[in-house]
Coordinates of C-alpha atoms and ligand atoms in Angstrom, one line a residue:
X176 CA 111.9 135.6 77.9
X177 CA 113.6 138.3 79.9
X178 CA 116.0 139.7 77.3
X179 CA 114.0 142.7 76.1
X180 CA 116.7 145.2 76.9
X181 CA 119.3 143.1 75.2
X182 CA 119.9 142.6 71.5
X183 CA 121.1 139.1 71.2
X184 CA 120.2 135.7 72.6
X185 CA 122.7 133.5 74.5
X186 CA 124.8 131.0 72.5
X187 CA 124.2 127.4 73.4
X188 CA 127.5 127.2 75.4
X189 CA 126.7 130.4 77.3
X190 CA 123.1 129.3 78.0
X191 CA 124.5 126.0 79.5
X192 CA 126.9 128.0 81.6
X193 CA 124.2 130.4 82.9
X194 CA 121.3 127.9 83.3
X195 CA 120.4 126.3 86.6
X196 CA 117.6 124.2 85.0
X197 CA 119.3 120.9 85.9
X198 CA 119.5 121.8 89.6
X199 CA 116.0 123.3 89.6
X200 CA 114.2 120.0 89.2
X201 CA 114.4 119.7 93.0
X202 CA 112.4 122.9 93.4
X203 CA 109.9 122.8 90.5
X204 CA 107.0 121.8 92.7
X205 CA 107.8 124.4 95.3
X206 CA 108.0 127.1 92.6
X207 CA 104.5 126.1 91.4
X208 CA 103.1 126.2 94.9
X209 CA 104.7 129.6 95.6
X210 CA 103.3 130.9 92.3
X211 CA 99.9 129.7 93.3
X212 CA 99.9 131.3 96.7
X213 CA 101.2 134.5 95.1
X214 CA 98.5 134.5 92.4
X215 CA 95.8 133.7 95.0
X216 CA 96.9 136.7 97.1
X217 CA 96.9 139.0 93.9
X218 CA 93.4 137.8 93.3
X219 CA 92.2 138.3 96.9
X220 CA 93.7 141.8 97.0
X221 CA 92.0 142.7 93.7
X222 CA 95.4 143.2 92.0
X223 CA 94.3 140.8 89.2
X224 CA 90.8 139.8 88.1
X225 CA 89.1 136.6 89.0
X226 CA 89.3 135.5 85.4
X227 CA 93.1 136.1 85.2
X228 CA 93.6 134.4 88.5
X229 CA 91.6 131.4 87.5
X230 CA 93.5 131.0 84.2
X231 CA 96.9 131.3 85.9
X232 CA 96.0 128.9 88.7
X233 CA 94.6 126.2 86.4
X234 CA 97.7 126.5 84.2
X235 CA 99.9 126.1 87.3
X236 CA 97.8 123.1 88.3
X237 CA 98.3 121.5 84.9
X238 CA 102.1 122.0 85.3
X239 CA 102.2 119.9 88.4
X240 CA 101.6 116.9 86.2
X241 CA 104.0 117.9 83.5
X242 CA 107.5 116.7 83.1
X243 CA 109.8 119.6 82.2
X244 CA 112.0 119.2 79.3
X245 CA 115.4 120.8 79.8
X246 CA 116.0 121.6 76.2
X247 CA 113.5 124.5 76.5
X248 CA 116.2 127.2 76.4
X249 CA 115.0 128.6 79.7
X250 CA 117.6 129.9 82.1
X251 CA 115.9 128.4 85.1
X252 CA 112.7 126.9 86.4
X253 CA 111.2 130.3 87.2
X254 CA 111.5 131.4 83.6
X255 CA 110.3 128.0 82.3
X256 CA 107.2 127.9 84.5
X257 CA 106.2 131.5 83.8
X258 CA 106.6 131.0 80.0
X259 CA 104.5 127.8 80.2
X260 CA 101.8 129.7 82.1
X261 CA 101.8 132.4 79.5
X262 CA 101.6 129.7 76.8
X263 CA 98.6 128.1 78.5
X264 CA 96.8 131.1 79.9
X265 CA 97.7 133.6 77.2
X266 CA 99.7 136.8 77.7
X267 CA 96.7 138.9 78.8
X268 CA 96.2 136.7 81.9
X269 CA 99.5 134.6 82.2
X270 CA 101.6 137.8 81.8
X271 CA 100.2 139.0 85.1
X272 CA 101.6 136.2 87.3
X273 CA 104.9 137.8 87.8
X274 CA 103.3 141.0 89.2
X275 CA 105.0 142.3 92.4
X276 CA 107.7 139.6 92.7
X277 CA 111.0 138.7 91.3
X278 CA 113.0 135.6 90.6
X279 CA 115.1 136.8 93.6
X280 CA 112.4 136.3 96.1
X281 CA 111.1 133.3 94.2
X282 CA 114.3 131.2 94.3
X283 CA 114.9 131.8 97.9
X284 CA 111.3 130.9 98.7
X285 CA 111.8 127.6 96.9
X286 CA 115.0 126.9 98.7
X287 CA 113.4 127.6 102.1
X288 CA 110.5 125.2 101.3
X289 CA 112.9 122.5 100.1
X290 CA 115.2 122.8 103.2
X291 CA 112.2 122.9 105.5
X292 CA 110.9 119.6 104.1
X293 CA 114.4 118.1 104.2
X294 CA 114.9 119.1 107.8
X295 CA 111.6 117.3 108.7
X296 CA 112.7 114.2 106.8
X297 CA 116.1 114.2 108.4
X298 CA 114.6 114.8 111.9
X299 CA 112.4 111.7 111.3
X300 CA 115.3 109.6 110.1
X301 CA 117.3 110.8 113.1
X302 CA 114.6 109.7 115.6
X303 CA 114.4 106.3 113.8
X304 CA 118.2 105.8 114.1
X305 CA 118.2 107.0 117.7
X306 CA 115.3 104.7 118.5
X307 CA 117.2 101.8 116.9
X308 CA 120.3 102.6 119.1
X309 CA 118.2 102.7 122.2
X310 CA 116.3 99.5 121.4
X311 CA 119.6 97.6 120.8
X312 CA 120.9 99.1 124.0
X313 CA 117.8 97.8 125.8
X314 CA 118.9 94.2 124.8
X315 CA 122.5 94.8 125.7
X316 CA 122.3 96.2 129.2
X317 CA 124.4 93.2 130.4
X318 CA 126.8 93.0 127.5
X319 CA 130.2 93.7 128.8
X320 CA 132.8 95.4 126.7
X321 CA 136.1 97.2 127.1
X322 CA 135.8 101.0 126.9
X323 CA 138.7 102.8 125.2
X324 CA 140.6 106.0 125.5
X325 CA 143.5 106.6 123.0
X326 CA 142.2 103.3 121.4
X327 CA 143.7 101.6 124.5
X328 CA 141.5 99.5 126.8
X329 CA 140.5 101.8 129.6
X330 CA 137.6 100.6 131.8
X331 CA 135.1 97.8 131.7
X332 CA 131.8 99.0 130.4
X333 CA 128.5 98.0 128.9
X334 CA 127.6 97.9 125.2
X335 CA 124.3 99.6 126.0
X336 CA 126.3 102.5 127.4
X337 CA 128.3 102.8 124.2
X338 CA 125.1 102.8 122.1
X339 CA 123.4 105.4 124.3
X340 CA 126.4 107.7 123.9
X341 CA 125.7 107.8 120.1
X342 CA 122.0 108.1 120.7
X343 CA 122.6 111.2 122.8
X344 CA 125.0 112.7 120.2
X345 CA 122.4 112.2 117.5
X346 CA 119.7 113.6 119.7
X347 CA 121.7 116.8 119.9
X348 CA 121.9 116.8 116.1
X349 CA 118.1 116.4 116.1
X350 CA 117.7 119.4 118.4
X351 CA 120.1 121.5 116.4
X352 CA 118.2 120.9 113.2
X353 CA 114.9 121.3 115.0
X354 CA 116.1 124.8 116.0
X355 CA 117.4 125.6 112.5
X356 CA 113.9 124.9 111.1
X357 CA 112.6 128.0 112.9
X358 CA 115.0 130.3 111.1
X359 CA 114.4 128.5 107.7
X360 CA 110.6 128.6 107.9
X361 CA 110.2 132.3 107.2
X362 CA 108.7 133.5 104.0
X363 CA 110.7 135.8 101.7
X364 CA 107.9 135.9 99.1
X365 CA 106.9 139.4 98.1
X366 CA 110.3 141.0 98.9
X367 CA 110.6 141.6 95.2
X368 CA 114.0 142.0 93.5
X369 CA 115.5 143.7 96.6
X370 CA 113.5 146.8 97.8
X371 CA 109.9 145.7 97.8
X372 CA 107.0 146.9 95.5
X373 CA 104.5 149.7 95.1
X374 CA 101.7 147.1 94.4
X375 CA 99.5 146.5 97.5
X376 CA 100.5 142.9 98.2
X377 CA 100.1 141.0 101.5
X378 CA 103.2 139.2 102.4
X379 CA 101.7 137.7 105.6
X380 CA 98.9 136.1 103.7
X381 CA 101.2 134.2 101.3
X382 CA 103.4 133.2 104.2
X383 CA 100.4 131.7 106.0
X384 CA 99.1 130.0 102.8
X385 CA 102.5 128.2 102.4
X386 CA 102.8 127.1 106.0
X387 CA 105.5 129.6 107.1
X388 CA 105.7 130.7 110.7
X389 CA 106.4 134.3 109.7
X390 CA 107.9 136.5 107.0
X391 CA 111.5 137.5 106.6
X392 CA 110.8 141.2 107.1
X393 CA 113.5 143.2 105.5
X394 CA 113.4 142.8 101.7
X395 CA 117.1 143.2 101.2
X396 CA 117.8 140.5 103.9
X397 CA 115.0 138.3 102.4
X398 CA 116.4 138.2 98.9
X399 CA 120.1 138.3 99.4
X400 CA 120.9 136.4 102.6
X401 CA 121.7 132.7 102.6
X402 CA 122.8 132.4 106.3
X403 CA 120.0 129.9 106.8
X404 CA 121.5 127.7 104.1
X405 CA 124.9 127.9 105.7
X406 CA 123.3 127.1 109.0
X407 CA 121.5 124.0 107.6
X408 CA 124.6 122.6 105.9
X409 CA 126.7 123.3 109.0
X410 CA 124.3 121.4 111.2
X411 CA 124.3 118.5 108.7
X412 CA 128.1 118.6 108.6
X413 CA 128.2 118.1 112.3
X414 CA 125.7 115.3 112.0
X415 CA 127.7 113.7 109.3
X416 CA 130.9 113.9 111.4
X417 CA 129.0 112.1 114.1
X418 CA 127.8 109.4 111.7
X419 CA 131.4 109.1 110.4
X420 CA 132.7 108.5 113.9
X421 CA 130.2 105.6 114.5
X422 CA 131.2 104.2 111.1
X423 CA 134.9 104.3 112.1
X424 CA 134.2 102.4 115.3
X425 CA 132.3 99.8 113.4
X426 CA 135.1 99.5 110.7
X427 CA 137.6 98.8 113.5
X428 CA 135.3 96.5 115.4
X429 CA 134.5 94.4 112.4
X430 CA 138.2 93.5 111.7
X431 CA 139.1 90.0 112.5
X432 CA 141.6 91.4 115.1
X433 CA 138.6 92.9 117.1
X434 CA 135.7 90.8 116.0
X435 CA 133.3 92.7 118.3
X436 CA 130.7 92.9 115.5
X437 CA 130.0 91.2 112.2
X438 CA 128.3 93.3 109.5
X439 CA 125.5 91.7 107.5
X440 CA 126.6 90.6 104.0
X441 CA 124.3 93.2 102.4
X442 CA 126.4 96.0 103.9
X443 CA 129.8 94.7 102.9
X444 CA 131.6 94.3 99.6
X445 CA 133.8 91.5 98.3
X446 CA 137.3 92.1 97.0
X447 CA 137.9 91.7 93.3
X448 CA 140.9 89.5 94.0
X449 CA 140.9 88.2 97.6
X450 CA 138.0 85.8 98.0
X451 CA 138.1 85.8 101.8
X452 CA 137.4 89.5 102.1
X453 CA 134.3 91.2 103.5
X454 CA 135.0 94.9 103.2
X455 CA 133.0 97.5 105.2
X456 CA 132.7 99.7 102.1
X457 CA 129.3 101.2 103.1
X458 CA 130.8 102.5 106.4
X459 CA 133.9 103.8 104.6
X460 CA 131.6 105.6 102.2
X461 CA 129.9 107.3 105.1
X462 CA 133.3 108.7 106.1
X463 CA 134.0 109.6 102.5
X464 CA 130.6 111.3 101.9
X465 CA 131.1 113.2 105.1
X466 CA 134.0 114.9 103.5
X467 CA 131.8 115.8 100.6
X468 CA 129.2 117.5 102.9
X469 CA 132.0 119.4 104.6
X470 CA 133.1 120.4 101.1
X471 CA 129.6 121.6 100.4
X472 CA 129.7 123.8 103.5
X473 CA 133.0 125.3 102.4
X474 CA 131.6 126.0 98.9
X475 CA 128.6 127.8 100.4
X476 CA 130.6 129.8 102.9
X477 CA 133.1 130.9 100.3
X478 CA 130.3 131.9 97.9
X479 CA 128.6 134.1 100.4
X480 CA 131.5 135.6 102.2
X481 CA 132.5 138.1 99.5
X482 CA 129.1 138.9 98.0
X483 CA 127.9 142.5 98.1
X484 CA 124.3 142.9 99.6
X485 CA 121.5 142.2 97.1
X486 CA 121.1 139.1 95.0
X487 CA 124.2 138.0 93.0
X488 CA 124.1 135.2 90.5
X489 CA 126.9 133.4 92.4
X490 CA 124.1 132.3 94.7
X491 CA 122.7 130.0 92.0
X492 CA 125.7 127.8 92.5
X493 CA 124.9 126.9 96.1
X494 CA 121.7 124.9 95.2
X495 CA 123.5 121.8 94.2
X496 CA 125.5 121.8 97.4
X497 CA 122.3 121.9 99.4
X498 CA 120.7 119.0 97.4
X499 CA 123.8 116.9 97.7
X500 CA 123.9 117.6 101.5
X501 CA 120.3 116.5 102.0
X502 CA 120.6 113.4 99.9
X503 CA 123.8 112.2 101.6
X504 CA 122.5 112.7 105.1
X505 CA 119.2 111.0 104.5
X506 CA 120.6 108.0 102.8
X507 CA 123.3 107.6 105.4
X508 CA 120.8 107.7 108.2
X509 CA 118.5 105.1 106.5
X510 CA 121.4 102.8 105.8
X511 CA 123.0 103.1 109.2
X512 CA 119.8 102.2 110.8
X513 CA 119.7 99.0 108.8
X514 CA 123.4 98.3 109.5
X515 CA 122.6 98.5 113.2
X516 CA 119.6 96.2 112.9
X517 CA 121.4 93.6 111.0
X518 CA 124.8 93.4 112.5
X519 CA 125.9 90.5 114.7
X520 CA 127.1 91.5 118.1
X521 CA 129.8 89.2 119.4
X522 CA 129.2 89.4 123.1
X523 CA 131.5 86.5 124.0
X524 CA 134.5 88.2 122.3
X525 CA 133.8 91.5 124.0
X526 CA 133.7 89.8 127.4
X527 CA 136.8 87.7 126.7
X528 CA 138.8 90.8 125.8
X529 CA 137.5 92.7 128.8
X530 CA 138.4 89.8 131.2
X531 CA 141.9 89.4 129.7
X532 CA 142.9 93.0 130.2
X533 CA 142.9 93.7 133.9
X534 CA 140.4 96.5 133.4
X535 CA 139.3 96.1 137.0
X536 CA 142.5 97.8 138.1
X537 CA 140.7 101.2 138.6
X538 CA 137.9 99.4 140.5
X539 CA 140.4 97.8 142.9
X540 CA 142.0 101.2 143.5
X541 CA 138.6 102.8 144.2
X542 CA 137.7 100.0 146.7
X543 CA 140.9 100.8 148.6
X544 CA 139.9 104.4 148.6
X545 CA 136.8 103.3 150.5
X546 CA 139.1 101.9 153.1
X547 CA 140.4 105.4 153.7
X548 CA 143.6 105.2 151.7
X549 CA 144.4 108.2 149.5
X550 CA 143.7 107.6 145.8
X551 CA 147.2 108.5 144.8
X552 CA 148.5 105.6 146.9
X553 CA 145.8 103.2 145.7
X554 CA 146.6 104.1 142.2
X555 CA 150.2 103.2 142.7
X556 CA 149.3 99.9 144.3
X557 CA 146.9 98.9 141.5
X558 CA 149.6 99.9 139.0
X559 CA 152.1 97.5 140.6
X560 CA 149.4 94.8 140.6
X561 CA 148.9 95.2 136.9
X562 CA 152.6 95.2 136.3
X563 CA 153.0 92.0 138.3
X564 CA 150.1 90.3 136.5
X565 CA 151.6 91.4 133.2
X566 CA 155.0 90.0 134.1
X567 CA 153.7 86.7 135.3
X568 CA 151.2 86.5 132.4
X569 CA 148.2 85.9 134.5
X570 CA 145.1 87.9 135.6
X571 CA 145.3 90.0 138.7
X572 CA 142.9 87.6 140.4
X573 CA 145.5 84.8 140.2
X574 CA 148.3 86.7 141.9
X575 CA 149.7 85.0 145.0
X576 CA 149.8 86.7 148.5
X577 CA 153.6 86.8 148.1
X578 CA 153.2 88.7 144.8
X579 CA 150.6 91.0 146.2
X580 CA 153.0 91.9 149.1
X581 CA 155.3 93.6 146.6
X582 CA 152.6 96.1 145.7
X583 CA 152.2 97.5 149.2
X584 CA 155.8 98.1 150.0
X585 CA 156.3 101.5 151.5
X586 CA 152.5 101.9 152.3
X587 CA 150.4 101.3 155.4
X588 CA 148.2 98.9 153.5
X589 CA 148.3 95.2 154.2
X590 CA 148.5 92.5 151.5
X591 CA 145.6 90.8 153.1
X592 CA 143.2 93.7 152.5
X593 CA 144.3 93.8 148.9
X594 CA 143.9 90.1 148.5
X595 CA 140.4 90.3 149.9
X596 CA 139.5 93.1 147.6
X597 CA 140.9 91.3 144.6
X598 CA 138.9 88.2 145.2
X599 CA 135.7 90.1 145.7
X600 CA 136.1 92.2 142.6
X601 CA 135.0 91.1 139.2
X602 CA 133.9 93.0 136.2
X603 CA 130.3 92.2 137.0
X604 CA 130.6 93.3 140.6
X605 CA 132.3 96.5 139.5
X606 CA 129.5 97.3 137.1
X607 CA 126.9 96.6 139.9
X608 CA 128.7 99.0 142.1
X609 CA 129.3 101.7 139.5
X610 CA 126.5 104.1 140.3
X611 CA 127.7 107.5 139.3
X612 CA 125.3 109.5 137.2
X613 CA 125.7 108.6 133.5
X614 CA 128.2 105.8 134.1
X615 CA 128.4 102.3 132.7
X616 CA 126.8 100.8 135.8
X617 CA 123.9 98.5 135.4
X618 CA 121.4 100.7 137.3
X619 CA 122.3 103.7 135.3
X620 CA 121.7 101.9 132.0
X621 CA 118.1 101.1 133.1
X622 CA 117.4 104.7 134.0
X623 CA 119.0 106.2 130.9
X624 CA 117.2 103.8 128.6
X625 CA 113.8 104.6 129.9
X626 CA 114.6 108.3 129.9
X627 CA 115.6 108.2 126.2
X628 CA 112.5 106.3 125.3
X629 CA 110.3 109.1 126.7
X630 CA 112.4 111.8 125.0
X631 CA 112.0 110.1 121.6
X632 CA 108.3 109.7 122.1
X633 CA 107.7 113.4 122.9
X634 CA 110.1 114.6 120.1
X635 CA 108.0 112.6 117.6
X636 CA 104.8 114.3 118.8
X637 CA 106.4 117.7 118.4
X638 CA 107.8 116.9 114.9
X639 CA 104.5 115.5 113.7
X640 CA 102.7 118.7 114.9
X641 CA 105.2 120.8 112.9
X642 CA 104.8 118.6 109.8
X643 CA 101.0 118.7 110.0
X644 CA 101.0 122.5 110.2
X645 CA 102.8 122.7 106.8
X646 CA 100.7 120.0 105.2
X647 CA 97.4 121.4 106.4
X648 CA 98.4 124.9 105.0
X649 CA 99.2 123.3 101.7
X650 CA 95.9 121.4 101.7
X651 CA 94.0 124.6 102.5
X652 CA 95.8 126.3 99.6
X653 CA 94.8 123.4 97.3
X654 CA 91.2 123.6 98.4
X655 CA 91.0 127.3 97.7
X656 CA 92.6 126.7 94.2
X657 CA 90.3 123.8 93.4
X658 CA 87.3 126.0 94.2
X659 CA 88.4 128.7 91.9
X660 CA 89.5 126.5 88.9
X661 CA 86.7 123.9 89.0
Ligands
LIG248 N1 118.3 130.8 88.7 C1 118.5 131.8 89.7 C2 119.1 131.1 90.9 O1 119.0 130.0 91.0 C3 117.2 132.5 90.0 C4 117.4 133.9 90.3 C5 117.9 134.7 89.2 N2 117.8 136.1 89.5 C6 118.4 137.0 88.7 N3 118.2 138.3 89.0 N4 119.2 136.7 87.7 O2 119.6 131.8 91.8

């Protein structure tokens, strides 16, 4: 349709190379909505007649129900939709739809609308997953587990504390995406090919009709910048690395060596040869798909880094990276939530491992500190106690007074005090006494859980307000169109 300056059509192979029609199915509806807002604005500003506007708007309305066939020979969805409008409304009216705009502002409008919807979907999924983590935490405020550093048992802790750590990480992902939305939800429509137009359009009106918070002012910036795409995919890359990390924990914990959790059958895969196997393929794929998203970010950044200002066709290639990023993150969040809800948590095993590992050594050292002994000395004493327990293959609590004496040699501490502290220190007593802000102590769990429940509640309210603003703008637009075309 656009090749008037050129003498020949594209060959089939070249058209396939050039065309973005396959990727464009994701933005077809946004393109129609954008065209409707643009047409309505042309009509309201007397740039086109009521009759022309009516014909264009009703053709576009018909197209909402149509399934586009990709053998049309069109280079992209913008060309296809315009040619269909011309077919339906006739050249005299339909040929006016593309007045004062360009595919360059059109495509970036569609991408912004798509990403804005995806952000809202992902933010909802994130709140669902966070809520699931917090509700499981609520049921496991007394479930004792070993906490790890270097994948070595470090301190006794609580399973709720572990879950809340991930809830907090994911909440930061939520906040990042929530912030990104503000930069995405700016309308580029009416920026034209790059430098604007002499036709008296109103960019603010179309922005409002489509539920944007504002316009991207500079027409060069509006048409040629994809920093908002890079930002979105970067935020999702961080989110995916966080989900990948949770998956990795669960892969390790579901081994028979750990047995802290058991994944529900529906989230595991059998082996083709070894009948006893229950493989955590879904979690492994979360790790694998995270790499794909990071690859998408790399593809986008390397596409935009060397482009001169103004639209370049290279930008067409980044669309599939965006769609893939959204699809992966949404499905991962939905699946992870179900994994969390269906997995069995083996409390007994977690407790057994915690008890068998002298994880109260630090708590003993800290109790001695409260007797006025320097931490460095108490650390040394506790270290010797662990060594003695290890050598005699029994827990610290079973060491004899004679054995304990060896730990205080060269210090002013008596074996009696140590023995008293050992006999009064258990994992449970330590967790009762652990009160530092944000720690694994019992009292902190209670406070943190109720705090997170409130945060989720208020975030849902904010998110719903934001979604309603877009949907009510689109409803208003639809009502205006219906009035004109009925
Ligand atoms: N199909 C193109 C894309 O996805 C639309 C913009 C084409 N603009 C142009 N001047 N060739 O980016």
